[in-house]
Coordinates of C-alpha atoms in Angstrom, one line a residue:
Chain A
M3 CA 14.4 31.4 13.1
A4 CA 15.1 33.0 16.4
E5 CA 12.8 31.6 19.0
S6 CA 11.9 33.7 22.1
R7 CA 12.6 32.2 25.5
T8 CA 8.9 31.7 26.1
E9 CA 8.7 29.7 22.9
T10 CA 11.6 27.5 23.8
K11 CA 10.0 26.9 27.2
L12 CA 6.7 26.0 25.6
L13 CA 8.4 23.7 23.2
D14 CA 9.9 21.8 26.1
R15 CA 6.5 21.5 27.7
V16 CA 5.0 20.2 24.4
R17 CA 7.7 17.6 24.1
E18 CA 7.1 16.5 27.7
A19 CA 3.4 16.3 27.1
L20 CA 3.8 14.3 24.0
R21 CA 5.5 11.6 26.1
D22 CA 2.1 10.9 27.6
V23 CA 0.6 10.0 24.2
K24 CA 1.0 6.2 23.7
D25 CA 0.4 3.9 20.9
P26 CA -3.3 3.0 21.1
E27 CA -2.4 -0.8 20.8
I28 CA 0.8 -0.8 23.0
P29 CA -0.1 1.4 25.9
T30 CA 3.4 1.4 27.4
L31 CA 5.1 2.8 24.3
S32 CA 5.0 6.5 23.5
L33 CA 4.9 8.0 20.0
E34 CA 8.3 9.4 20.7
E35 CA 9.7 6.0 21.6
L36 CA 8.2 4.6 18.4
G37 CA 10.1 7.3 16.5
M38 CA 6.9 8.8 15.1
V39 CA 7.6 12.4 16.2
R40 CA 9.1 14.1 13.2
K41 CA 9.0 17.8 14.2
I42 CA 7.5 20.1 16.8
D43 CA 7.2 23.9 16.1
V44 CA 6.1 26.6 18.4
E45 CA 5.2 30.1 17.2
G46 CA 3.8 32.3 19.9
N47 CA 1.1 30.1 21.4
H48 CA 0.5 28.1 18.2
V49 CA 1.9 24.6 18.1
S50 CA 2.4 22.4 15.1
V51 CA 3.3 18.7 15.5
R52 CA 4.5 16.6 12.5
L53 CA 4.2 12.8 12.8
L54 CA 5.4 9.9 10.7
P55 CA 2.9 7.1 10.0
T56 CA 4.4 3.7 10.8
F57 CA 2.4 2.2 7.9
V58 CA 0.7 4.2 5.1
G59 CA -2.6 2.4 5.7
C60 CA -2.4 2.3 9.5
P61 CA -6.0 2.7 10.7
A62 CA -4.9 4.3 14.0
V63 CA -3.7 7.4 12.3
E64 CA -6.8 9.5 12.9
L65 CA -7.1 8.2 16.5
I66 CA -3.5 9.2 17.2
R67 CA -4.0 12.6 15.6
G68 CA -6.9 13.3 18.0
M69 CA -5.0 12.0 21.0
V70 CA -2.0 14.3 20.3
A71 CA -4.2 17.3 19.7
K72 CA -6.2 16.7 22.9
R73 CA -3.0 16.3 25.0
I74 CA -1.3 19.4 23.6
L75 CA -4.4 21.6 24.1
E76 CA -4.3 20.7 27.8
I77 CA -1.1 22.7 28.1
E78 CA -1.7 26.1 29.5
D79 CA -0.6 28.8 27.1
V80 CA -1.3 26.7 24.0
Q81 CA -4.0 28.4 21.9
D82 CA -4.2 26.0 19.0
V83 CA -2.4 22.9 17.6
E84 CA -2.1 21.5 14.2
V85 CA -1.2 17.8 13.9
T86 CA -0.2 16.5 10.5
F87 CA 1.2 13.2 9.2
V88 CA 4.2 13.6 6.8
M89 CA 6.3 11.3 4.8
D90 CA 9.3 13.6 3.9
V91 CA 11.3 10.8 5.5
A92 CA 9.9 7.3 5.5
W93 CA 9.3 5.8 9.0
T94 CA 11.4 2.7 9.4
S95 CA 11.5 0.3 12.3
D96 CA 15.1 1.4 13.0
M97 CA 13.5 4.7 14.4
I98 CA 12.2 2.9 17.4
T99 CA 14.4 4.1 20.3
H100 CA 16.5 1.8 22.5
G101 CA 14.1 2.3 25.4
G102 CA 11.2 1.7 23.0
R103 CA 12.7 -1.7 21.9
R104 CA 13.1 -2.7 25.6
K105 CA 9.4 -1.7 26.3
L106 CA 8.2 -3.7 23.3
S107 CA 9.9 -6.8 24.7
E108 CA 8.5 -6.2 28.2
F109 CA 5.0 -6.0 26.6
G110 CA 5.6 -9.4 24.9
I111 CA 6.3 -8.1 21.4
A112 CA 9.7 -8.9 20.0
P113 CA 11.5 -5.8 18.7
P114 CA 12.0 -5.5 14.9
P115 CA 15.1 -7.1 13.3
R116 CA 17.7 -4.8 11.9
Q117 CA 17.3 -6.0 8.3
F118 CA 14.7 -7.6 6.1
S119 CA 15.0 -11.2 7.3
P120 CA 11.6 -12.7 6.7
K121 CA 12.7 -16.3 7.2
S122 CA 14.2 -16.0 10.6
A123 CA 12.4 -15.4 13.9
P124 CA 13.5 -13.2 16.7
S125 CA 14.2 -14.6 20.2
C126 CA 11.2 -15.1 22.4
P127 CA 10.2 -12.0 24.4
Y128 CA 8.8 -14.2 27.2
C129 CA 11.7 -16.6 27.9
G130 CA 14.6 -15.3 25.8
A131 CA 15.0 -18.6 23.9
E132 CA 16.3 -18.5 20.4
D133 CA 14.6 -21.7 19.3
T134 CA 11.7 -19.9 17.5
N135 CA 9.7 -20.3 14.3
V136 CA 8.0 -17.9 11.9
V137 CA 4.3 -18.7 11.9
S138 CA 3.0 -15.9 9.8
L139 CA 4.5 -12.7 8.4
F140 CA 1.1 -11.2 8.7
G141 CA -0.2 -10.6 12.1
P142 CA -3.0 -8.8 14.0
T143 CA -1.8 -5.4 12.8
A144 CA 0.1 -4.3 9.7
C145 CA 3.3 -3.8 11.6
R146 CA 3.4 -7.2 13.4
A147 CA 4.3 -10.8 12.5
V148 CA 3.4 -14.0 14.4
Y149 CA 6.1 -16.4 15.7
Y150 CA 6.3 -19.5 17.9
C151 CA 8.7 -20.3 20.7
K152 CA 9.6 -23.9 20.8
S153 CA 11.1 -23.6 24.2
C154 CA 8.2 -22.1 26.2
Q155 CA 5.7 -23.3 23.6
Q156 CA 4.1 -19.9 23.3
P157 CA 3.0 -18.1 20.2
F158 CA 4.3 -14.5 20.3
E159 CA 4.2 -11.4 18.1
G160 CA 7.1 -9.4 16.8
M161 CA 7.4 -6.0 15.1
K162 CA 8.2 -6.3 11.4
F163 CA 11.3 -4.7 9.8
V164 CA 10.1 -2.0 7.5
Chain B
M26 CA 0.3 25.0 0.7
S27 CA 3.7 26.0 2.1
M28 CA 5.8 23.2 0.7
V29 CA 7.2 23.1 -2.8
E30 CA 5.8 19.9 -4.2
T31 CA 7.1 19.9 -7.7
T32 CA 9.9 21.6 -9.6
R33 CA 7.6 22.0 -12.6
P34 CA 4.9 24.7 -12.9
L35 CA 1.6 23.3 -11.9
T36 CA 0.0 23.8 -15.3
Q37 CA -3.4 22.4 -16.3
A38 CA -1.6 19.7 -18.4
Y39 CA 0.6 18.7 -15.4
K40 CA -2.4 18.6 -13.1
D41 CA -4.7 16.6 -15.5
A42 CA -2.0 14.0 -16.1
L43 CA -1.1 13.8 -12.4
V44 CA -4.8 13.4 -11.3
H45 CA -5.3 10.7 -13.9
L46 CA -2.2 8.8 -12.7
L47 CA -3.2 9.1 -9.0
L48 CA -6.7 7.7 -9.9
V49 CA -5.1 4.8 -11.8
L50 CA -2.9 4.0 -8.8
A51 CA -5.8 4.4 -6.3
D52 CA -8.4 2.5 -8.3
D53 CA -5.9 -0.4 -8.9
D54 CA -5.2 -0.8 -5.2
L55 CA -8.8 -0.3 -4.2
A56 CA -10.1 -3.1 -6.5
F57 CA -7.2 -5.4 -5.6
G58 CA -7.6 -4.6 -1.9
H59 CA -11.4 -5.3 -2.0
R60 CA -11.0 -8.6 -3.8
S61 CA -8.3 -9.6 -1.3
S62 CA -10.6 -8.8 1.6
Q63 CA -13.2 -11.2 0.2
W64 CA -11.0 -14.1 1.3
L65 CA -11.7 -13.3 5.0
G66 CA -13.3 -16.4 6.5
L67 CA -12.9 -18.4 3.3
A68 CA -9.1 -18.8 2.8
P69 CA -7.6 -22.3 2.8
D70 CA -6.2 -21.8 6.3
L71 CA -6.2 -19.4 9.2
E72 CA -2.8 -17.9 8.3
E73 CA -4.1 -17.0 4.8
D74 CA -7.2 -15.4 6.4
I75 CA -4.9 -13.1 8.3
A76 CA -2.5 -12.6 5.4
F77 CA -5.1 -11.6 2.9
S78 CA -6.9 -9.4 5.4
S79 CA -3.6 -7.7 6.3
I80 CA -2.7 -7.3 2.6
A81 CA -6.2 -5.9 1.9
Q82 CA -5.8 -3.4 4.7
D83 CA -2.4 -2.3 3.3
E84 CA -3.7 -1.9 -0.2
I85 CA -6.9 0.0 0.8
G86 CA -4.6 2.2 2.9
H87 CA -2.4 2.8 -0.2
A88 CA -5.5 3.6 -2.2
A89 CA -6.7 6.0 0.5
F90 CA -3.3 7.8 0.3
F91 CA -3.6 8.3 -3.5
Y92 CA -7.2 9.5 -3.2
R93 CA -6.1 12.0 -0.6
L94 CA -3.4 13.3 -3.0
V95 CA -6.2 13.8 -5.6
S96 CA -8.3 15.5 -3.0
D97 CA -5.5 17.9 -2.1
L98 CA -5.1 18.8 -5.8
A99 CA -8.7 18.8 -7.0
G100 CA -10.6 19.4 -3.8
E101 CA -12.8 16.4 -4.2
D102 CA -13.7 14.3 -1.1
A103 CA -11.4 11.2 -0.9
D104 CA -14.3 9.0 0.3
A105 CA -16.5 10.2 -2.6
L106 CA -13.6 9.4 -5.0
A107 CA -13.4 5.9 -3.6
F108 CA -17.1 5.1 -3.3
A109 CA -19.2 7.4 -5.4
R110 CA -17.6 7.3 -8.9
P111 CA -19.5 5.2 -11.5
T112 CA -18.0 2.3 -13.3
Q113 CA -17.3 4.1 -16.6
V114 CA -14.9 6.6 -14.9
R115 CA -13.0 4.0 -12.9
K116 CA -9.4 3.5 -14.1
N117 CA -8.4 0.2 -12.6
A118 CA -6.9 -2.5 -14.8
R119 CA -9.6 -5.1 -15.8
L120 CA -7.5 -7.9 -14.3
L121 CA -8.0 -6.5 -10.8
E122 CA -11.8 -6.3 -10.9
Q123 CA -12.3 -10.0 -11.9
Q124 CA -13.8 -12.2 -9.3
N125 CA -11.5 -14.2 -7.0
G126 CA -12.1 -17.6 -8.7
D127 CA -10.1 -20.3 -7.0
W128 CA -7.0 -20.1 -4.8
A129 CA -4.7 -20.6 -7.8
Y130 CA -6.3 -17.7 -9.7
T131 CA -6.0 -15.5 -6.6
I132 CA -2.3 -16.3 -6.2
A133 CA -1.5 -16.0 -10.0
R134 CA -3.2 -12.6 -10.2
A135 CA -1.8 -11.3 -6.9
Y136 CA 1.7 -12.4 -8.0
V137 CA 1.5 -10.7 -11.4
Y138 CA 0.0 -7.5 -9.9
N139 CA 2.5 -7.4 -7.0
I140 CA 5.4 -7.5 -9.4
F141 CA 3.8 -4.8 -11.5
E142 CA 3.2 -2.6 -8.4
Q143 CA 6.8 -2.9 -7.5
V144 CA 8.0 -1.9 -11.0
R145 CA 5.6 1.0 -11.1
L146 CA 6.5 2.3 -7.6
E147 CA 10.2 2.0 -8.4
A148 CA 9.6 4.2 -11.5
L149 CA 7.8 6.7 -9.2
L150 CA 10.9 7.1 -7.1
A151 CA 12.0 9.4 -9.9
S152 CA 8.8 11.4 -10.0
N153 CA 9.1 15.1 -9.7
Y154 CA 5.8 15.3 -7.8
L155 CA 7.2 15.1 -4.3
P156 CA 4.2 13.7 -2.3
L157 CA 4.0 10.9 -4.8
Q158 CA 7.7 10.2 -4.8
Q159 CA 7.7 10.1 -0.9
G160 CA 4.6 7.9 -0.8
A161 CA 6.3 5.5 -3.3
T162 CA 9.4 5.3 -1.1
K163 CA 7.3 4.4 1.9
I164 CA 4.9 2.0 0.2
L165 CA 7.7 0.0 -1.4
R166 CA 9.0 -0.9 2.0
E167 CA 5.7 -2.4 2.9
E168 CA 5.0 -4.1 -0.4
R169 CA 8.0 -6.5 -0.3
Y170 CA 6.1 -8.6 2.3
H171 CA 3.2 -9.0 -0.2
R172 CA 5.5 -9.9 -3.0
L173 CA 7.4 -12.5 -1.0
H174 CA 4.1 -14.0 0.1
M175 CA 2.7 -14.3 -3.5
E176 CA 6.1 -15.6 -4.8
T177 CA 6.2 -18.3 -2.1
W178 CA 2.6 -19.4 -2.9
F179 CA 3.1 -19.3 -6.7
L180 CA 6.2 -21.6 -6.5
R181 CA 4.4 -23.8 -4.0
L182 CA 1.5 -24.4 -6.3
A183 CA 3.7 -24.8 -9.4
E184 CA 6.0 -27.3 -7.7
A185 CA 3.3 -29.3 -6.0
G186 CA 2.3 -30.9 -9.3
G187 CA -1.1 -32.6 -9.6
E188 CA -4.2 -30.6 -9.2
A189 CA -2.4 -27.6 -7.7
R190 CA -0.2 -27.2 -10.7
F191 CA -3.0 -27.9 -13.2
R192 CA -5.1 -25.2 -11.5
L193 CA -2.2 -22.8 -11.6
E194 CA -1.7 -23.4 -15.3
T195 CA -5.4 -22.7 -15.9
A196 CA -5.3 -19.6 -13.7
V197 CA -2.3 -18.2 -15.6
E198 CA -4.2 -18.6 -18.9
H199 CA -7.1 -16.6 -17.4
V200 CA -4.8 -13.9 -15.9
W201 CA -3.1 -13.5 -19.3
A202 CA -6.4 -13.0 -21.0
D203 CA -6.9 -9.8 -19.0
L204 CA -3.4 -8.6 -18.8
S205 CA -2.9 -6.1 -21.6
D206 CA -4.3 -2.9 -20.1
L207 CA -2.4 -3.3 -16.8
F208 CA 0.7 -1.8 -18.4
T209 CA -1.1 1.0 -20.2
L210 CA -1.3 4.6 -18.8
G211 CA -4.5 5.7 -20.6
N212 CA -4.6 9.0 -22.5
H213 CA -1.9 10.8 -20.5
Q214 CA 1.3 8.8 -21.3
H215 CA 2.9 11.6 -23.2
D216 CA 2.2 14.2 -20.5
L217 CA 3.3 11.9 -17.7
I218 CA 6.7 11.5 -19.2
H219 CA 7.0 15.0 -20.6
E220 CA 6.1 16.6 -17.2
G221 CA 8.3 14.2 -15.3
I222 CA 5.5 12.8 -13.2
L223 CA 6.1 9.2 -14.2
P224 CA 9.3 9.4 -16.3
T225 CA 9.1 6.0 -18.0
T226 CA 7.2 4.4 -20.8
E227 CA 4.5 1.7 -20.8
Q228 CA 6.9 -0.5 -22.7
A229 CA 9.7 0.0 -20.1
L230 CA 7.2 -0.8 -17.3
Y231 CA 6.3 -4.0 -19.2
E232 CA 9.8 -5.0 -19.8
A233 CA 10.9 -4.4 -16.2
W234 CA 7.9 -6.6 -15.2
L235 CA 8.9 -9.3 -17.7
T236 CA 12.4 -9.4 -16.3
E237 CA 11.0 -10.4 -12.9
V238 CA 8.1 -12.7 -14.0
K239 CA 9.7 -14.7 -16.8
P240 CA 12.5 -16.3 -14.7
M241 CA 9.8 -17.4 -12.2
F242 CA 8.1 -19.4 -14.9
D243 CA 11.4 -20.9 -16.1
R244 CA 12.4 -21.8 -12.6
S245 CA 9.2 -23.9 -12.1
S246 CA 9.1 -25.0 -15.8
L247 CA 5.7 -23.5 -16.2
Y248 CA 4.5 -23.0 -19.7
W249 CA 5.1 -19.3 -20.6
P250 CA 1.8 -18.1 -21.9
G251 CA 3.7 -15.9 -24.3
N252 CA 2.7 -13.1 -26.5
R253 CA -0.5 -12.0 -25.1
G254 CA 1.4 -10.0 -22.5
E255 CA 4.3 -9.3 -24.8
L256 CA 3.0 -6.0 -26.0
T257 CA 4.6 -4.1 -28.8
S258 CA 4.6 -0.4 -28.7
E259 CA 2.0 -0.6 -31.5
D260 CA -0.3 -2.7 -29.3
L261 CA 0.1 -0.2 -26.5
S262 CA -0.8 2.9 -28.5
G263 CA -3.6 0.9 -30.1
A264 CA -4.9 0.0 -26.7
T265 CA -5.0 3.6 -25.5
T266 CA -7.0 4.6 -28.5
A267 CA -9.6 1.8 -28.4
K268 CA -13.0 3.1 -28.9
V269 CA -15.9 2.6 -26.6
D270 CA -18.4 1.1 -29.0
G271 CA -20.1 -2.2 -29.5
S272 CA -17.4 -3.4 -31.8
T273 CA -14.7 -3.4 -29.2
S274 CA -14.0 -7.0 -28.2
E275 CA -13.6 -8.0 -24.6
E276 CA -9.9 -8.3 -24.9
E277 CA -9.4 -5.0 -26.5
R278 CA -11.2 -3.1 -23.8
N279 CA -9.1 -0.9 -21.6
G280 CA -9.9 -0.3 -17.9
R281 CA -7.7 2.8 -17.9
L282 CA -10.3 4.4 -20.3
G283 CA -13.2 3.3 -18.1
Q284 CA -14.0 0.2 -20.2
H285 CA -14.8 -2.5 -17.7
S286 CA -16.5 -5.9 -17.3
E287 CA -19.6 -6.6 -15.4
H288 CA -17.4 -7.7 -12.5
L289 CA -16.6 -4.2 -11.6
D290 CA -20.3 -3.3 -11.4
E291 CA -20.7 -6.3 -9.0
L292 CA -17.6 -5.2 -7.0
L293 CA -18.8 -1.7 -6.6
Q294 CA -22.3 -2.8 -5.7
T295 CA -21.0 -4.7 -2.8
M296 CA -18.2 -2.4 -1.8
T297 CA -20.3 0.8 -1.8
E298 CA -23.5 -0.7 -0.2
V299 CA -22.9 0.9 3.2
Y300 CA -21.7 4.2 1.8
R301 CA -24.8 4.5 -0.4
S302 CA -27.1 3.6 2.4
E303 CA -26.4 7.1 3.9
A304 CA -24.1 9.1 1.7
G305 CA -22.1 11.7 3.5
A306 CA -22.6 10.0 6.9
T307 CA -19.6 9.7 9.2
W308 CA -19.2 6.1 10.3

């Protein structure tokens, strides 16, 4: 579909604005860095945003939908916005961007491993040590597990591989 | 709806069978999810409090997903489907409505159900109903953590010997007593296969489950409870035509046909208490 120049410009502004929308639990990480933004469409001044849920039962889905809609509607020239969650591709933890992985680590959450390796723990996001243990594969949210660093003697969380 | 969601014409037969299957999937996960949530604050240790709460959240989330698909097809409110339907139209397997019992029963049931869930979701990867096939793809990625957890505990109890193993053996007996309707698909088996919604048979689901579960018993030298679960196709078709009358024995009753125990009444009473206090309210 041929897009007009104004539409392309608006698309850029929508993409830019979406970078302001962060994960409600990890306020340094944007939805884009989490790999949740599937598709943005602009038609005239109508915007449609398609997002991937990280977990099917993630209770933050409605909150995120509202945050996205609110931010997009702040853009001048946007008349209305439709935010939908889709699963035409399954979100995987590999979709977290390189920058996103770095920010997770800075926030104190180990980035997800690259394969299903439930018996090994990632290195400690606080001190970098590799002498770590799996405490529990189930953590405070569906997407996180709990580990323990034997070097700095701190429990820490890590994103699960899904 | 703009997307093409199935390659088959959405006939009444297709829709009826699909809605039935979605309610089976949703009701199973809701009952199991609710029972799992009841361990919060009571589990043997803090890690299990968290694990069972997390698993409950996943399962109830999966149920909500299936109820939403019904809602998209039939226009009924997803919350009403979850909270306002009476016992006799619920389609969950009887095993999943039973009370939690002790830790061994909880683990034995959860293990058996998690393997069945995996087998059923794998079959749904071949569904021609796209939203269901996509959901199954996603849910399978999450479920492997549940399965691993239950397998680990099942082996731990079996290999511990003593009271743990004794309790697990007793639990297995109780689980097997309520096992038969888990594998059945109710009155729509033919249409589900014929329409390509769930292109497999009850027998094939059972056998795929058996292939996973039986070696686990062998590995820990647990007594295999045997033929109660080993359903012949005759048993299966018999189960789907069981009548709702006083003569149906407990074991012949079929949750897929709305034939439940008093435990589901108790579960629904507790689960829907808040919903019923102000039906239609936004919480």
